Coordinates of C-alpha atoms in Angstrom, one line a residue:
M1 CA 0.2 -0.4 -0.1
P2 CA 2.7 2.4 0.9
I3 CA 3.9 1.4 -2.7
K4 CA 0.8 2.4 -4.6
M5 CA 0.3 5.7 -2.5
E6 CA 3.8 7.2 -3.0
K7 CA 3.8 6.0 -7.0
Q8 CA 0.3 8.1 -7.0
T9 CA 1.2 11.0 -5.6
V10 CA 4.3 10.9 -7.8
C11 CA 1.9 10.6 -10.6
N12 CA -0.2 13.3 -10.0
A13 CA 2.9 15.6 -9.0
R14 CA 4.0 14.9 -12.5
D15 CA 1.0 15.0 -14.5
S16 CA 0.2 18.3 -13.3
G17 CA 3.5 19.5 -14.2
Q18 CA 4.5 20.9 -11.1
E19 CA 7.3 20.8 -8.3
N20 CA 7.8 18.9 -5.2
S21 CA 6.3 20.0 -2.5
V22 CA 5.8 19.7 1.6
A23 CA 3.8 21.0 4.0
S24 CA 5.7 23.1 7.2
D25 CA 4.5 23.7 10.5
D26 CA 2.6 26.9 9.7
G27 CA 0.8 25.5 7.4
V28 CA 2.6 26.8 4.1
T29 CA 3.5 24.9 1.6
Q30 CA 7.2 24.6 0.4
I31 CA 8.0 23.1 -3.1
L32 CA 11.0 21.2 -3.4
P33 CA 13.3 20.1 -6.4
F34 CA 12.9 15.8 -7.0
P35 CA 15.8 15.1 -9.3
Q36 CA 15.3 12.9 -12.1
S37 CA 17.9 9.8 -11.0
K38 CA 16.1 9.4 -8.3
Q39 CA 12.6 8.7 -10.6
R40 CA 14.6 6.2 -12.9
D41 CA 15.7 4.8 -9.9
V42 CA 12.0 4.5 -8.5
R43 CA 10.8 3.3 -11.8
D44 CA 13.1 0.6 -12.3
W45 CA 12.1 -0.7 -9.0
I46 CA 8.9 -1.0 -9.4
N47 CA 9.0 -2.4 -12.9
R48 CA 11.6 -5.4 -10.5
Q49 CA 8.7 -6.1 -8.3
D50 CA 6.2 -6.0 -10.9
Q51 CA 8.4 -9.4 -12.9
E52 CA 8.7 -11.4 -9.5
V53 CA 4.8 -11.7 -8.9
N54 CA 4.5 -12.2 -12.9
S55 CA 7.1 -15.0 -13.0
S56 CA 5.6 -16.6 -9.2
H57 CA 2.6 -16.3 -10.9
N58 CA 3.4 -18.2 -14.0
K59 CA 5.5 -20.9 -12.4
A60 CA 2.6 -21.6 -10.0
I61 CA 0.0 -22.2 -13.1
Q62 CA 2.4 -24.6 -14.9
R63 CA 2.7 -26.8 -11.3
N64 CA -0.7 -27.0 -11.5
K65 CA -0.4 -28.3 -15.5
D66 CA 1.6 -30.7 -14.3
H67 CA 0.4 -32.5 -11.4
T68 CA -0.9 -36.1 -12.2
P69 CA -2.7 -37.6 -9.3
K70 CA -0.6 -40.4 -7.3
P71 CA -2.3 -44.1 -7.6
P72 CA -3.9 -45.3 -4.1
A73 CA -0.9 -46.8 -2.5
K74 CA -0.5 -51.1 -2.8
P75 CA -1.4 -53.5 0.3
R76 CA 1.3 -54.8 2.6
L77 CA 2.7 -58.4 1.1
P78 CA 3.4 -61.2 3.4
K79 CA 6.6 -62.0 4.4
L80 CA 7.4 -64.7 1.6
Q81 CA 5.7 -62.8 -1.3
R82 CA 8.1 -59.3 -0.3
A83 CA 10.8 -62.1 -0.3
L84 CA 9.8 -63.1 -4.2
S85 CA 9.6 -60.1 -5.0
L86 CA 12.8 -58.7 -4.3
D87 CA 14.4 -61.7 -5.6
E88 CA 12.4 -61.4 -8.6
K89 CA 13.7 -57.7 -8.8
R90 CA 17.6 -58.1 -8.1
W91 CA 17.4 -61.0 -10.7
R92 CA 15.9 -58.9 -13.5
R93 CA 18.6 -56.2 -12.3
T94 CA 21.3 -58.8 -12.7
L95 CA 20.6 -60.5 -16.3
R96 CA 19.6 -56.6 -17.8
T97 CA 23.4 -55.8 -16.6
S98 CA 24.6 -59.2 -18.0
Q99 CA 22.6 -58.8 -21.2
W100 CA 23.8 -55.2 -21.5
S101 CA 28.0 -56.2 -21.2
L102 CA 27.1 -58.7 -23.7
T103 CA 26.8 -56.3 -26.4
D104 CA 29.7 -54.8 -25.6
Q105 CA 29.8 -50.9 -26.9
I106 CA 34.0 -50.4 -26.8
E107 CA 34.5 -53.8 -27.6
T108 CA 36.2 -54.1 -24.4
G109 CA 34.9 -57.5 -23.1
S110 CA 34.8 -59.3 -26.0
S111 CA 37.4 -60.7 -27.1
S112 CA 36.6 -62.7 -30.4
G113 CA 34.4 -59.9 -31.5
S114 CA 31.7 -61.9 -32.6
L115 CA 28.6 -61.0 -30.1
Q116 CA 26.2 -58.8 -31.3
E117 CA 27.9 -54.8 -30.9
D118 CA 25.1 -52.7 -32.2
F119 CA 22.7 -50.5 -30.2
E120 CA 19.2 -51.5 -31.4
D121 CA 16.1 -51.1 -29.9
P122 CA 14.7 -53.7 -27.6
A123 CA 11.4 -53.9 -29.3
A124 CA 13.0 -54.2 -33.0
R125 CA 14.5 -57.9 -31.3
C126 CA 10.8 -59.1 -30.8
S127 CA 9.9 -57.8 -34.0
G128 CA 11.6 -60.7 -36.4
P129 CA 9.8 -63.6 -38.1
Q130 CA 11.6 -66.4 -36.1
T131 CA 11.9 -64.8 -33.0
D132 CA 9.4 -66.3 -30.2
P133 CA 7.7 -63.9 -28.2
T134 CA 6.8 -65.3 -25.2
L135 CA 10.9 -65.2 -24.9
C136 CA 11.0 -61.8 -25.0
S137 CA 8.2 -61.0 -22.5
A138 CA 10.2 -63.9 -20.5
H139 CA 13.8 -62.1 -21.0
P140 CA 13.6 -58.7 -20.6
Q141 CA 15.8 -56.1 -22.5
P142 CA 17.7 -53.0 -20.9
S143 CA 16.0 -49.9 -22.3
L144 CA 18.2 -47.4 -24.1
T145 CA 17.1 -43.8 -24.6
S146 CA 18.5 -41.3 -27.3
Q147 CA 19.9 -39.2 -24.7
S148 CA 22.5 -42.6 -23.8
L149 CA 22.3 -43.4 -27.8
G150 CA 23.8 -40.4 -28.6
M151 CA 26.0 -39.9 -25.2
A152 CA 27.4 -43.4 -26.7
S153 CA 27.8 -42.7 -29.9
G154 CA 29.4 -39.3 -29.4
F155 CA 32.0 -41.3 -26.8
L156 CA 32.4 -43.7 -29.5
K157 CA 33.4 -40.4 -32.7
G158 CA 35.3 -38.2 -30.7
G159 CA 37.1 -40.8 -28.0
S160 CA 40.0 -42.3 -27.9
L161 CA 38.9 -46.0 -28.4
S162 CA 37.2 -44.8 -32.1
N163 CA 39.7 -47.1 -34.0
T164 CA 39.0 -49.9 -32.5
R165 CA 38.2 -53.4 -34.7
P166 CA 35.2 -53.4 -37.3
K167 CA 32.0 -54.7 -36.0
L168 CA 31.0 -58.1 -37.7
A169 CA 27.3 -58.4 -39.1
Q170 CA 24.8 -60.0 -37.7
T171 CA 24.4 -63.6 -39.1
K172 CA 21.0 -64.8 -40.8
L173 CA 20.1 -68.3 -41.1
K174 CA 19.3 -69.0 -44.6
Q175 CA 16.0 -70.9 -43.6
S176 CA 13.7 -71.3 -40.6
L177 CA 14.7 -73.7 -38.1
S178 CA 11.6 -76.4 -37.5
Q179 CA 10.1 -76.4 -34.2
L180 CA 10.9 -78.9 -31.5
E181 CA 8.4 -81.1 -30.1
L182 CA 6.8 -81.2 -26.5
N183 CA 7.6 -84.4 -25.8
A184 CA 11.2 -85.1 -27.9
T185 CA 12.2 -89.0 -27.3
T186 CA 15.9 -90.7 -28.7
R187 CA 17.2 -94.2 -28.5
A188 CA 20.1 -92.1 -26.0
M189 CA 17.4 -90.3 -24.1
R190 CA 14.2 -92.8 -23.3
T191 CA 13.4 -91.1 -20.1
G192 CA 14.1 -88.1 -20.0
N193 CA 11.6 -84.9 -20.3
R194 CA 9.1 -87.1 -20.7
I195 CA 5.3 -86.2 -19.2
E196 CA 2.4 -88.7 -18.8
P197 CA -0.4 -88.1 -20.2
D198 CA -2.2 -87.8 -16.6
Y199 CA 0.1 -85.9 -15.1
L200 CA -0.2 -83.1 -18.4
D201 CA -2.3 -80.7 -15.5
Y202 CA 1.0 -80.3 -14.0
K203 CA 1.5 -76.4 -13.7
S204 CA 5.2 -75.3 -13.1
N205 CA 3.8 -74.5 -9.1
H206 CA 3.5 -77.6 -8.2
F207 CA 6.9 -79.1 -9.3
L208 CA 9.2 -75.6 -8.4
R209 CA 9.9 -74.8 -4.6
H210 CA 8.4 -71.7 -3.3
S211 CA 10.8 -70.1 -1.3
S212 CA 13.0 -66.8 -1.1
S213 CA 16.4 -68.4 -2.5
L214 CA 17.6 -66.7 -5.9
S215 CA 17.9 -70.5 -7.9
D216 CA 14.2 -71.4 -7.5
T217 CA 12.9 -67.9 -8.0
R218 CA 15.0 -67.8 -11.0
L219 CA 14.3 -70.9 -12.4
H220 CA 10.4 -70.0 -11.6
N221 CA 11.0 -66.8 -13.9
M222 CA 12.2 -68.8 -16.7
V223 CA 9.3 -71.0 -16.8
C224 CA 7.2 -68.8 -19.2
D225 CA 5.2 -71.6 -21.5
Q226 CA 4.1 -75.6 -21.4
C227 CA 7.5 -76.3 -23.5
S228 CA 9.3 -75.0 -21.1
S229 CA 7.8 -76.3 -18.4
N230 CA 8.4 -80.0 -19.9
S231 CA 12.1 -79.0 -20.4
M232 CA 12.3 -77.9 -16.6
R233 CA 11.0 -81.3 -15.1
S234 CA 14.5 -82.6 -15.2
T235 CA 15.9 -80.0 -13.3
Y236 CA 15.5 -81.8 -10.2
S237 CA 15.3 -85.7 -11.1
L238 CA 14.4 -87.5 -14.2
L239 CA 11.2 -89.8 -12.5
T240 CA 7.5 -88.5 -13.1
P241 CA 5.9 -86.8 -10.1
L242 CA 3.6 -88.8 -8.4
R243 CA 0.1 -86.8 -6.8
S244 CA -0.9 -88.5 -3.5
K245 CA -4.3 -89.5 -5.1
D246 CA -2.7 -91.7 -7.8
V247 CA -0.5 -93.7 -4.6
R248 CA -3.6 -94.0 -3.0
N249 CA -6.0 -95.3 -5.6
R250 CA -2.9 -97.1 -7.5
S251 CA -2.9 -100.8 -7.2
Y252 CA 0.0 -103.0 -9.5
L253 CA -2.2 -106.2 -8.9
E254 CA -5.5 -104.8 -11.1
G255 CA -5.2 -103.3 -14.4
S256 CA -5.1 -103.8 -18.5
L257 CA -3.3 -103.1 -21.1
L258 CA -4.2 -100.0 -21.9
A259 CA -4.9 -99.1 -17.4
T260 CA -3.2 -95.9 -15.5
G261 CA -2.7 -98.1 -13.0
A262 CA -0.9 -101.0 -14.7
L263 CA 2.7 -101.6 -13.7
L264 CA 2.5 -103.4 -17.2
G265 CA 0.4 -101.4 -19.7
A266 CA 1.5 -99.8 -22.0
E267 CA 1.7 -96.4 -20.3
E268 CA 4.6 -97.6 -18.6
L269 CA 5.9 -99.1 -21.2
D270 CA 6.3 -95.9 -23.4
R271 CA 8.2 -94.7 -20.4
Y272 CA 11.0 -96.8 -20.1
F273 CA 10.6 -98.0 -24.2
P274 CA 9.0 -95.2 -26.4
D275 CA 9.9 -97.3 -30.1
R276 CA 8.6 -101.0 -27.6
R277 CA 11.9 -102.4 -28.7
L278 CA 14.2 -104.3 -26.6
R279 CA 18.2 -105.1 -27.3
I280 CA 19.1 -108.7 -26.0
S281 CA 22.3 -110.0 -26.6
V282 CA 22.7 -113.8 -26.5
S283 CA 26.1 -115.3 -26.3
T284 CA 27.1 -119.7 -26.5
W285 CA 30.8 -120.8 -25.4
N286 CA 31.8 -124.5 -25.0
M287 CA 34.5 -123.7 -23.0
Q288 CA 36.2 -127.3 -22.9
G289 CA 35.3 -127.7 -19.3
R290 CA 39.1 -126.0 -17.9
K291 CA 39.3 -123.9 -15.0
E292 CA 41.2 -121.2 -16.4
L293 CA 39.5 -118.1 -17.9
P294 CA 40.4 -115.3 -20.1
E295 CA 41.9 -112.3 -18.5
T296 CA 39.0 -110.0 -19.8
L297 CA 35.4 -111.0 -21.2
D298 CA 35.1 -107.3 -22.7
D299 CA 35.7 -108.4 -26.5
F300 CA 33.2 -110.6 -25.5
L301 CA 30.7 -109.1 -23.9
L302 CA 31.1 -105.5 -25.0
P303 CA 32.9 -105.6 -28.5
S304 CA 34.4 -102.2 -29.8
D305 CA 32.5 -101.3 -32.6
N306 CA 29.2 -101.4 -30.2
D307 CA 28.8 -98.1 -29.2
F308 CA 26.3 -99.0 -26.8
A309 CA 25.0 -101.6 -24.1
Q310 CA 21.9 -103.8 -24.8
D311 CA 19.0 -103.9 -22.5
M312 CA 19.6 -107.8 -21.5
Y313 CA 22.5 -110.4 -21.8
V314 CA 21.9 -114.1 -22.3
V315 CA 24.8 -116.4 -21.7
G316 CA 24.6 -120.1 -22.2
V317 CA 27.9 -122.4 -22.1
Q318 CA 28.4 -125.9 -22.4
E319 CA 31.1 -128.1 -20.6
G320 CA 31.4 -125.1 -17.9
T321 CA 34.0 -124.5 -15.7
P322 CA 34.2 -126.0 -12.6
D323 CA 33.6 -123.5 -10.7
R324 CA 30.2 -122.4 -11.2
R325 CA 30.2 -119.3 -9.1
E326 CA 33.4 -117.6 -10.7
W327 CA 32.5 -117.6 -13.8
E328 CA 29.3 -115.9 -12.3
T329 CA 31.4 -113.2 -10.9
R330 CA 33.7 -112.6 -13.5
L331 CA 30.4 -111.9 -16.2
Q332 CA 29.3 -109.3 -13.0
E333 CA 32.6 -107.8 -13.2
T334 CA 32.5 -107.3 -16.6
L335 CA 28.9 -106.1 -17.4
G336 CA 29.2 -103.4 -14.0
P337 CA 27.1 -101.9 -12.1
H338 CA 24.5 -101.2 -14.4
Y339 CA 23.2 -105.1 -14.3
V340 CA 22.3 -107.5 -11.8
L341 CA 22.5 -111.1 -11.9
F342 CA 18.1 -111.5 -12.5
H343 CA 18.6 -115.5 -13.2
S344 CA 21.4 -118.2 -12.9
S345 CA 20.6 -121.8 -12.9
A346 CA 22.4 -125.4 -14.8
H347 CA 22.0 -128.9 -15.1
G348 CA 25.4 -130.5 -15.1
V349 CA 28.0 -128.9 -16.8
L350 CA 25.2 -126.3 -18.4
Y351 CA 24.9 -123.0 -17.5
L352 CA 22.8 -120.2 -18.9
S353 CA 22.7 -116.4 -16.5
V354 CA 20.5 -113.9 -17.9
F355 CA 21.8 -110.3 -16.6
T356 CA 18.9 -107.3 -16.9
R357 CA 19.6 -103.6 -16.4
R358 CA 18.6 -102.6 -13.0
D359 CA 15.8 -100.5 -14.2
L360 CA 14.1 -103.6 -15.9
I361 CA 13.6 -106.1 -13.5
W362 CA 10.6 -104.4 -11.8
F363 CA 8.9 -105.6 -15.4
C364 CA 10.0 -109.0 -15.4
S365 CA 8.0 -112.2 -13.7
E366 CA 9.1 -114.7 -12.0
V367 CA 11.4 -117.1 -13.6
E368 CA 11.2 -120.4 -14.0
Y369 CA 13.7 -123.2 -15.5
A370 CA 13.5 -126.8 -16.7
T371 CA 16.1 -128.9 -17.7
V372 CA 16.4 -132.2 -20.4
T373 CA 18.9 -135.1 -20.3
T374 CA 19.8 -136.6 -23.4
R375 CA 22.2 -139.1 -22.7
M376 CA 21.5 -141.4 -19.7
V377 CA 24.3 -143.5 -19.3
S378 CA 26.7 -140.6 -18.0
Q379 CA 27.1 -139.6 -15.0
I380 CA 28.1 -135.9 -15.4
K381 CA 25.4 -134.1 -17.3
T382 CA 27.2 -133.0 -20.2
K383 CA 24.4 -133.2 -22.8
G384 CA 21.4 -132.0 -23.0
G385 CA 19.3 -129.3 -22.1
L386 CA 18.3 -126.2 -20.1
G387 CA 15.3 -123.6 -20.6
V388 CA 14.4 -120.6 -18.8
S389 CA 11.7 -118.1 -19.2
F390 CA 9.8 -115.6 -17.6
T391 CA 7.3 -112.4 -19.1
F392 CA 9.2 -108.8 -19.8
F393 CA 5.9 -106.3 -19.9
G394 CA 3.5 -108.1 -22.2
T395 CA 5.9 -110.5 -24.2
S396 CA 7.1 -113.7 -23.1
F397 CA 10.6 -114.9 -23.3
L398 CA 12.4 -118.4 -23.8
F399 CA 15.9 -119.3 -23.6
I400 CA 17.2 -122.2 -24.1
T401 CA 21.0 -123.9 -24.5
S402 CA 22.2 -127.3 -25.1
H403 CA 24.9 -129.5 -26.2
F404 CA 24.0 -132.6 -28.6
T405 CA 25.5 -135.6 -29.3
S406 CA 29.4 -134.8 -31.4
G407 CA 30.2 -137.0 -34.2
D408 CA 30.5 -136.4 -37.3
G409 CA 28.3 -138.7 -39.0
K410 CA 25.8 -138.7 -36.0
V411 CA 22.8 -136.4 -37.2
S412 CA 20.1 -138.3 -36.2
E413 CA 21.1 -138.5 -33.0
R414 CA 21.3 -134.9 -32.7
I415 CA 17.6 -134.2 -34.7
F416 CA 16.6 -136.9 -31.4
D417 CA 18.4 -134.7 -29.1
Y418 CA 16.4 -132.0 -30.6
K419 CA 13.0 -133.6 -30.5
K420 CA 13.1 -135.1 -27.0
I421 CA 14.1 -131.3 -25.5
K422 CA 11.0 -129.8 -27.2
E423 CA 8.7 -131.8 -26.5
S424 CA 9.9 -132.7 -22.3
L425 CA 10.5 -128.8 -21.0
A426 CA 7.7 -128.6 -18.6
L427 CA 7.9 -124.9 -19.2
P428 CA 5.5 -122.7 -18.2
R429 CA 4.1 -123.5 -14.8
N430 CA 2.7 -121.1 -13.0
I431 CA 2.9 -117.9 -15.3
P432 CA 0.1 -117.9 -17.6
D433 CA 0.8 -118.4 -21.5
T434 CA 0.2 -115.4 -24.1
N435 CA -1.1 -116.8 -26.6
P436 CA -2.8 -119.9 -25.3
Y437 CA -4.8 -120.8 -28.7
R438 CA -1.2 -121.2 -30.7
S439 CA 0.4 -123.4 -27.6
S440 CA 0.8 -126.9 -28.6
P441 CA 2.1 -129.7 -25.6
L442 CA 4.2 -131.0 -27.5
D443 CA 6.2 -128.2 -28.7
V444 CA 7.6 -125.9 -25.3
T445 CA 8.8 -123.0 -28.0
S446 CA 5.2 -122.7 -29.2
R447 CA 4.2 -121.7 -25.7
F448 CA 6.3 -118.4 -26.2
D449 CA 6.1 -115.0 -28.0
E450 CA 9.7 -115.2 -28.6
V451 CA 12.5 -117.8 -28.4
F452 CA 16.3 -118.2 -28.6
W453 CA 17.6 -121.6 -29.5
F454 CA 21.9 -121.3 -28.9
G455 CA 24.3 -124.0 -27.6
D456 CA 26.8 -126.7 -29.2
F457 CA 24.8 -128.5 -31.7
N458 CA 27.4 -130.1 -33.3
F459 CA 26.6 -130.4 -37.0
R460 CA 29.5 -130.4 -38.9
L461 CA 30.4 -129.9 -42.9
N462 CA 30.3 -132.7 -45.1
K463 CA 33.3 -132.6 -46.5
D464 CA 37.2 -133.9 -46.0
R465 CA 39.3 -131.6 -43.6
P466 CA 42.0 -130.6 -46.8
G467 CA 39.3 -129.4 -48.7
V468 CA 38.1 -127.3 -46.0
I469 CA 41.6 -125.9 -45.3
S470 CA 41.4 -125.2 -49.2
I471 CA 38.8 -122.9 -49.1
L472 CA 39.6 -121.3 -45.8
G473 CA 43.0 -119.8 -47.4
R474 CA 40.7 -118.1 -50.3
K475 CA 40.7 -114.7 -47.6
L476 CA 37.3 -114.9 -48.9
E477 CA 37.0 -111.7 -46.8
R478 CA 34.0 -112.8 -44.4
D479 CA 32.0 -114.8 -47.4
V480 CA 32.3 -118.4 -46.3
S481 CA 29.1 -119.2 -48.4
G482 CA 31.1 -122.0 -50.0
L483 CA 31.4 -123.8 -46.5
L484 CA 28.0 -122.6 -45.9
Q485 CA 26.9 -125.1 -48.6
Y486 CA 28.3 -128.3 -47.3
D487 CA 26.9 -127.1 -43.6
Q488 CA 24.9 -130.4 -41.9
L489 CA 22.4 -128.0 -39.9
L490 CA 21.3 -125.4 -42.7
R491 CA 20.9 -129.1 -45.1
E492 CA 18.3 -130.4 -42.5
M493 CA 16.1 -127.0 -41.7
S494 CA 15.7 -126.6 -45.4
H495 CA 14.5 -130.1 -44.8
G496 CA 12.4 -129.5 -42.3
S497 CA 13.6 -132.4 -39.8
I498 CA 15.2 -129.8 -37.1
F499 CA 14.1 -126.3 -35.8
K500 CA 11.0 -126.0 -37.8
G501 CA 10.1 -122.4 -37.7
F502 CA 13.2 -120.6 -36.5
E503 CA 16.1 -118.6 -38.0
E504 CA 19.6 -117.5 -38.1
A505 CA 21.2 -114.7 -39.3
T506 CA 23.8 -114.8 -42.3
I507 CA 27.3 -116.1 -40.9
N508 CA 30.0 -113.7 -41.9
F509 CA 32.8 -115.7 -39.7
P510 CA 35.0 -118.7 -39.9
P511 CA 34.3 -122.2 -38.1
T512 CA 34.2 -122.2 -34.5
Y513 CA 35.4 -125.7 -34.4
K514 CA 38.1 -127.0 -33.5
F515 CA 40.8 -125.3 -32.8
D516 CA 44.6 -125.7 -30.4
V517 CA 44.3 -124.2 -27.2
G518 CA 46.1 -120.8 -27.3
C519 CA 45.7 -119.9 -31.1
D520 CA 44.2 -119.5 -34.7
K521 CA 45.2 -123.1 -35.8
Y522 CA 42.7 -125.5 -36.1
D523 CA 43.0 -128.7 -34.5
S524 CA 46.8 -130.4 -35.4
S525 CA 46.5 -133.6 -33.3
S526 CA 46.0 -136.5 -34.2
K527 CA 42.5 -136.7 -35.4
E528 CA 43.2 -133.8 -37.2
R529 CA 39.3 -133.3 -37.2
T530 CA 37.3 -130.8 -40.0
P531 CA 36.8 -127.4 -38.9
S532 CA 32.6 -126.7 -38.6
Y533 CA 30.2 -124.9 -37.1
T534 CA 28.7 -125.9 -34.4
D535 CA 27.9 -122.7 -31.8
R536 CA 25.1 -121.5 -33.5
V537 CA 22.3 -118.8 -31.8
L538 CA 18.6 -119.9 -33.4
Y539 CA 15.8 -117.7 -32.9
K540 CA 11.7 -118.0 -33.4
S541 CA 8.9 -115.6 -33.6
R542 CA 5.4 -115.9 -33.0
H543 CA 4.8 -112.6 -34.8
K544 CA 7.0 -112.1 -37.5
G545 CA 8.8 -109.8 -37.8
D546 CA 9.2 -109.0 -33.8
I547 CA 13.0 -110.2 -34.3
R548 CA 15.5 -108.0 -36.0
V549 CA 18.8 -108.9 -36.2
L550 CA 21.9 -106.3 -35.3
K551 CA 24.6 -108.5 -35.0
Y552 CA 25.9 -112.1 -36.0
D553 CA 29.4 -112.5 -35.0
S554 CA 32.0 -115.0 -32.5
C555 CA 34.4 -114.0 -30.8
S556 CA 38.0 -114.3 -32.7
E557 CA 40.2 -112.8 -28.9
I558 CA 39.1 -115.1 -26.5
K559 CA 41.5 -118.4 -27.2
T560 CA 41.8 -121.1 -24.0
S561 CA 38.9 -123.0 -25.1
D562 CA 38.5 -125.5 -28.5
H563 CA 35.6 -123.2 -29.5
R564 CA 35.0 -119.7 -30.3
P565 CA 32.1 -118.1 -28.6
V566 CA 29.6 -117.0 -30.8
F567 CA 26.9 -114.2 -30.0
G568 CA 24.0 -112.5 -31.8
L569 CA 23.0 -108.9 -30.9
F570 CA 18.7 -108.8 -31.4
E571 CA 16.1 -106.3 -31.0
V572 CA 12.9 -107.5 -29.6
R573 CA 9.6 -106.1 -29.8
I574 CA 7.6 -105.6 -26.8
R575 CA 4.2 -105.5 -26.0
P576 CA 2.3 -104.4 -23.3
G577 CA 0.7 -107.0 -20.7
R578 CA -1.2 -107.1 -17.9
D579 CA -0.8 -107.1 -14.0
N580 CA -2.0 -110.6 -13.5
I581 CA 1.1 -112.6 -13.6
P582 CA 4.0 -113.1 -10.8
L583 CA 6.3 -110.9 -10.6
A584 CA 9.7 -110.8 -9.6
A585 CA 9.7 -107.9 -7.3
G586 CA 13.0 -106.7 -8.9
L587 CA 15.0 -109.8 -6.7
F588 CA 18.3 -110.7 -7.7
D589 CA 21.7 -112.0 -6.6
R590 CA 22.8 -109.3 -4.5
E591 CA 26.3 -110.9 -3.0
L592 CA 27.3 -111.6 -6.5
Y593 CA 26.7 -108.5 -7.2
L594 CA 28.8 -106.9 -4.2
L595 CA 31.4 -109.1 -5.3
G596 CA 31.6 -108.2 -8.6
M597 CA 31.4 -104.4 -8.0
K598 CA 34.7 -105.2 -5.5
R599 CA 36.5 -107.2 -8.3
R600 CA 36.5 -104.1 -10.3
S601 CA 37.2 -101.8 -8.0
S602 CA 40.4 -103.7 -7.1
R603 CA 41.0 -103.7 -10.8
E604 CA 40.9 -99.9 -11.7
Q605 CA 43.5 -99.3 -8.7
P606 CA 46.6 -100.5 -10.3
K607 CA 45.3 -98.9 -13.3
H608 CA 45.3 -95.4 -11.7
Q609 CA 47.8 -96.5 -9.4
A610 CA 50.4 -96.6 -12.9
L611 CA 48.7 -93.7 -14.1
K612 CA 49.3 -91.8 -11.5
N613 CA 53.2 -92.8 -10.8
Q614 CA 53.2 -91.9 -14.7
K615 CA 52.3 -88.2 -14.2
S616 CA 54.5 -87.8 -11.5
S617 CA 58.0 -86.1 -12.3
S618 CA 61.4 -85.6 -11.1
V619 CA 63.2 -82.5 -11.3
C620 CA 67.2 -83.0 -11.8
A621 CA 69.7 -80.2 -10.7
I622 CA 72.6 -79.5 -12.9
S623 CA 75.7 -78.9 -10.9

């Protein structure tokens, strides 16, 4: 108010054109002179006051325009959720930092220069035709503003690091990659990353533990769709998770071929064998009754030219070593901890051992075996047959090892041995027949789906020794068709007098009998026996095409007997079964398993010690 009054007084005096005046004590008004400089100062001060008032008013109006109401405060989360959110923020911040370092703007972290070093918009990364948008949403990219881009480009242009290596061009695919299936199964991966149909309703939060640890939260955030959920099932275990209600209702004593709870049903079979094929190794060897065993059986059971081991090993021995337990221990030692002795039986010097993978013994029935003697006058049972049968899932197996009558011209006696064994083996007894309508009471081989008959059949070549030696001397490079035309067994099979319905793989190896012990020379004794194919492996299937031969060969590295071992690798089709059979319940020879593992570890100790001594070196000082 005083400012306005003074301004008004000055203006009135100025407008009236009068000089400044003051009133004296006696009432006389006196006119005083008012300098021009003072008037300018007062005018300038008034203008500054007006500018300050207008500026403050404009700032208040701008603040009212920019003001936006704040959202209501979020409710306070529980402690567990607050910990999860903090871990999530920490993980996203770590991921953003690691992704930012991968771009390597000034090429200080990449030694090869192969990483993408461009500053590109994160939205452009998700706009490509071959980019999964779920991956972009699951893994946030760092945001780059125009100011940061300008600062970075200016630094690169004007800084000392502008003369770095040139950036590599972005690699583009010539064609789009094929999309993976949700449940991919291969021969090498049978149980991993496979989801059962009755567990498809499992979500990621069912099998991931909810905790505040960084690792669990990181795994939880990485699950973005069903595909990643399937692949994450192998994080903790390859076993399929079981719900409590399924365990309560599941019964392995009931079920059908397609029942969910059947142990031997289709779902369980597809879980372990997606292609429904079982690989079996069947071997036969006449040991000549010798106590000495080879140093190693690796070439016999695990040939070097086979990349993968088999699911089941069946070994039949004729004229076996006197110490049968030692022989089985050596087999267990060779096969290692992945296999267990499912069954072992003997008939005199005929031995039959069945080894299977540990995971598969739960799907086998009880084992039944029977024997037949063909030479009654002998005190030691050297000639005859030994049969072992069991059911695997819904497929029944019969393995027979036999030793027929010896002699070059005794073909009829060998046919008689075959018929006696076929009619006298009392199998099966308690295990139900998978197809009783196609069984015969006079033929044991007709009561099973898959039959393997192997052993020393003693069939010879109808040709003199010099003629056979001359054919072998031609170096036919595994083509022995010139010898097989004289083979007695092939001739009798073609006539239908023996092994009717059986097949044999093509023979591409030299005769396995008779050798001098310890060398590759055929019999040089006074008898000079003719080389022959006495050791054979035959097979028969109730369903045509169920058995496929993978390999059929002899083992020439084992020379402790006058016979060479013969083995065959087969792939057998498996069918689902019913839970109406007496199960083996995982029984195996535990004592033999532990003994074999102890032998195996003691065998490896000298090798490790030798390798350790080889690595150690002595330092020589020169004076």
